[in-house]
Each structure stands twice: as structure tokens, then as C-alpha cells.
Short mmCIF file of C-alpha atoms in Angstrom, two decimals:
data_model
loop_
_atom_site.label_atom_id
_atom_site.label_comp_id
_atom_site.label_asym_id
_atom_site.label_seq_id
_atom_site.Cartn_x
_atom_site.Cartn_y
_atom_site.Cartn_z
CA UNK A 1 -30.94 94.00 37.71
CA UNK A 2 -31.23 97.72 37.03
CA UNK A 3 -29.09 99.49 34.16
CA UNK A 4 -28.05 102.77 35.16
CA UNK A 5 -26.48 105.45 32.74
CA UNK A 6 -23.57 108.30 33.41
CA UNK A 7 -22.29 106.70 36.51
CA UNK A 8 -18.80 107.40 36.60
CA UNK A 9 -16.03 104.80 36.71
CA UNK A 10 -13.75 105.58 40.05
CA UNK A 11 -9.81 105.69 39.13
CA UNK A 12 -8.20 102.20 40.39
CA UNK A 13 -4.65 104.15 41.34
CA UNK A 14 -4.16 107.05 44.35
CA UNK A 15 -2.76 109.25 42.09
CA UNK A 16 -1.03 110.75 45.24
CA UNK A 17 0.69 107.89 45.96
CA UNK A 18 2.39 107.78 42.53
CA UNK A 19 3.76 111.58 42.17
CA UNK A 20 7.16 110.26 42.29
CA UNK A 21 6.86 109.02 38.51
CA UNK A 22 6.96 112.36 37.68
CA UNK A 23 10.83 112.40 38.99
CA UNK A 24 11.71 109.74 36.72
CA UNK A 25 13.95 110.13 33.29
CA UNK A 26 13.07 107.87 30.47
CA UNK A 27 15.44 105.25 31.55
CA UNK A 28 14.87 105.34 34.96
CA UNK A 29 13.66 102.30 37.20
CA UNK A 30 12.02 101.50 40.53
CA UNK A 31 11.66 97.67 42.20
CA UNK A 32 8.05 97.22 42.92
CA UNK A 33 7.43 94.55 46.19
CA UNK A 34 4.23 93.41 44.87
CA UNK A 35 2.72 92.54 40.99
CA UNK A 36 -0.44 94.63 42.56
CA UNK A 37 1.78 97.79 42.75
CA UNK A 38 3.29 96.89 39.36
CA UNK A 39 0.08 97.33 37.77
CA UNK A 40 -0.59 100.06 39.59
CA UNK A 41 2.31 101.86 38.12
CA UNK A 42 0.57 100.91 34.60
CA UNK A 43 -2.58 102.27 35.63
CA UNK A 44 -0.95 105.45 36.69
CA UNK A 45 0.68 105.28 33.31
CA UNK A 46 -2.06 105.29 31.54
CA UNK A 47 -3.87 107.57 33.38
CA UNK A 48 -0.96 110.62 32.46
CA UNK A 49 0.44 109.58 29.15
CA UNK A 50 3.56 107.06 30.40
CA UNK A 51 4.67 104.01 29.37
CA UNK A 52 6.49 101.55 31.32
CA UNK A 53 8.00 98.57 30.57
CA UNK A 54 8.92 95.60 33.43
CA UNK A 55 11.16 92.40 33.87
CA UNK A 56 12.04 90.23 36.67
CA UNK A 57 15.79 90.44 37.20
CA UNK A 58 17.99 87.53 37.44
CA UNK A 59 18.15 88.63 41.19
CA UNK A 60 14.26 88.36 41.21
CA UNK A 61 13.31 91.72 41.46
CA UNK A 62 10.31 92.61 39.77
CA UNK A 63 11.48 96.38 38.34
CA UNK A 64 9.84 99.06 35.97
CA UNK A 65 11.29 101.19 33.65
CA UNK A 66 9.84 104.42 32.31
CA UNK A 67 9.95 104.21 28.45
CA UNK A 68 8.57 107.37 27.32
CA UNK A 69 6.97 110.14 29.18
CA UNK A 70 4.24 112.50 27.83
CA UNK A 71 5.06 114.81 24.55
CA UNK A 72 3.89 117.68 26.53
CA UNK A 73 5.92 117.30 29.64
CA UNK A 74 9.33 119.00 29.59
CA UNK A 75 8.54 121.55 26.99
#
């Protein structure tokens, strides 16, 4: 097996596909249909500074809430 240096690690999350996070409020929530598109809404998180928080409902619903968006947004 060869080691190989500087080779970039692809992003896991379309970034594209996730532009509607920017919409949200702190506060806000979306239902997700899958846990893979739950933690893609982590990833995307990450990625741009926000932090999401999620719970199954009682109705079973698996939903995410934006908790805090970044400092420099909205300014």
C-alpha cells in the first residue's frame, strides 16, 4: 500500500442541495425522510458554521432544528 500526501478530502454534502438552510431562523425546523439526510444536514452544518439539533417526534418524525447560525451572517 502506497502513502500519498496533499490529496484532498472531497466534501460528503452537495452543498447545492442544502441552500435552503440559509432560509432558516434559529428556531426553525425541517422533517428529514431519511437519518442519511439528517446527517447530511450536520455535515452541511459544519461545513458553514451551523448547528443543529434533532429529535424524533412523538408522531415519529425525525426533525432538525437550527440552533445557532454563523456570527457573521446577518450583520
Amino acid at each position: 500500500m502506497k502513502i500519498e500526501k496533499g490529496v484532498p478530502i472531497p466534501i460528503g454534502v452537495s452543498p447545492d442541495k442544502y441552500t435552503f438552510l440559509k432560509n432558516m431562523e434559529v428556531g426553525d425546523s425541517v422533517v428529514t425522510m431519511t437519518p442519511k439526510e439528517r446527517n447530511n444536514i450536520f455535515s452541511y452544518g459544519r461545513l458553514y458554521g451551523y448547528k443543529f439539533i434533532s429529535r424524533t417526534t412523538k408522531d415519529g418524525k425525525l426533525r432538525v432544528w437550527l440552533r445557532e447560525k454563523p456570527e457573521t451572517e446577518g450583520k
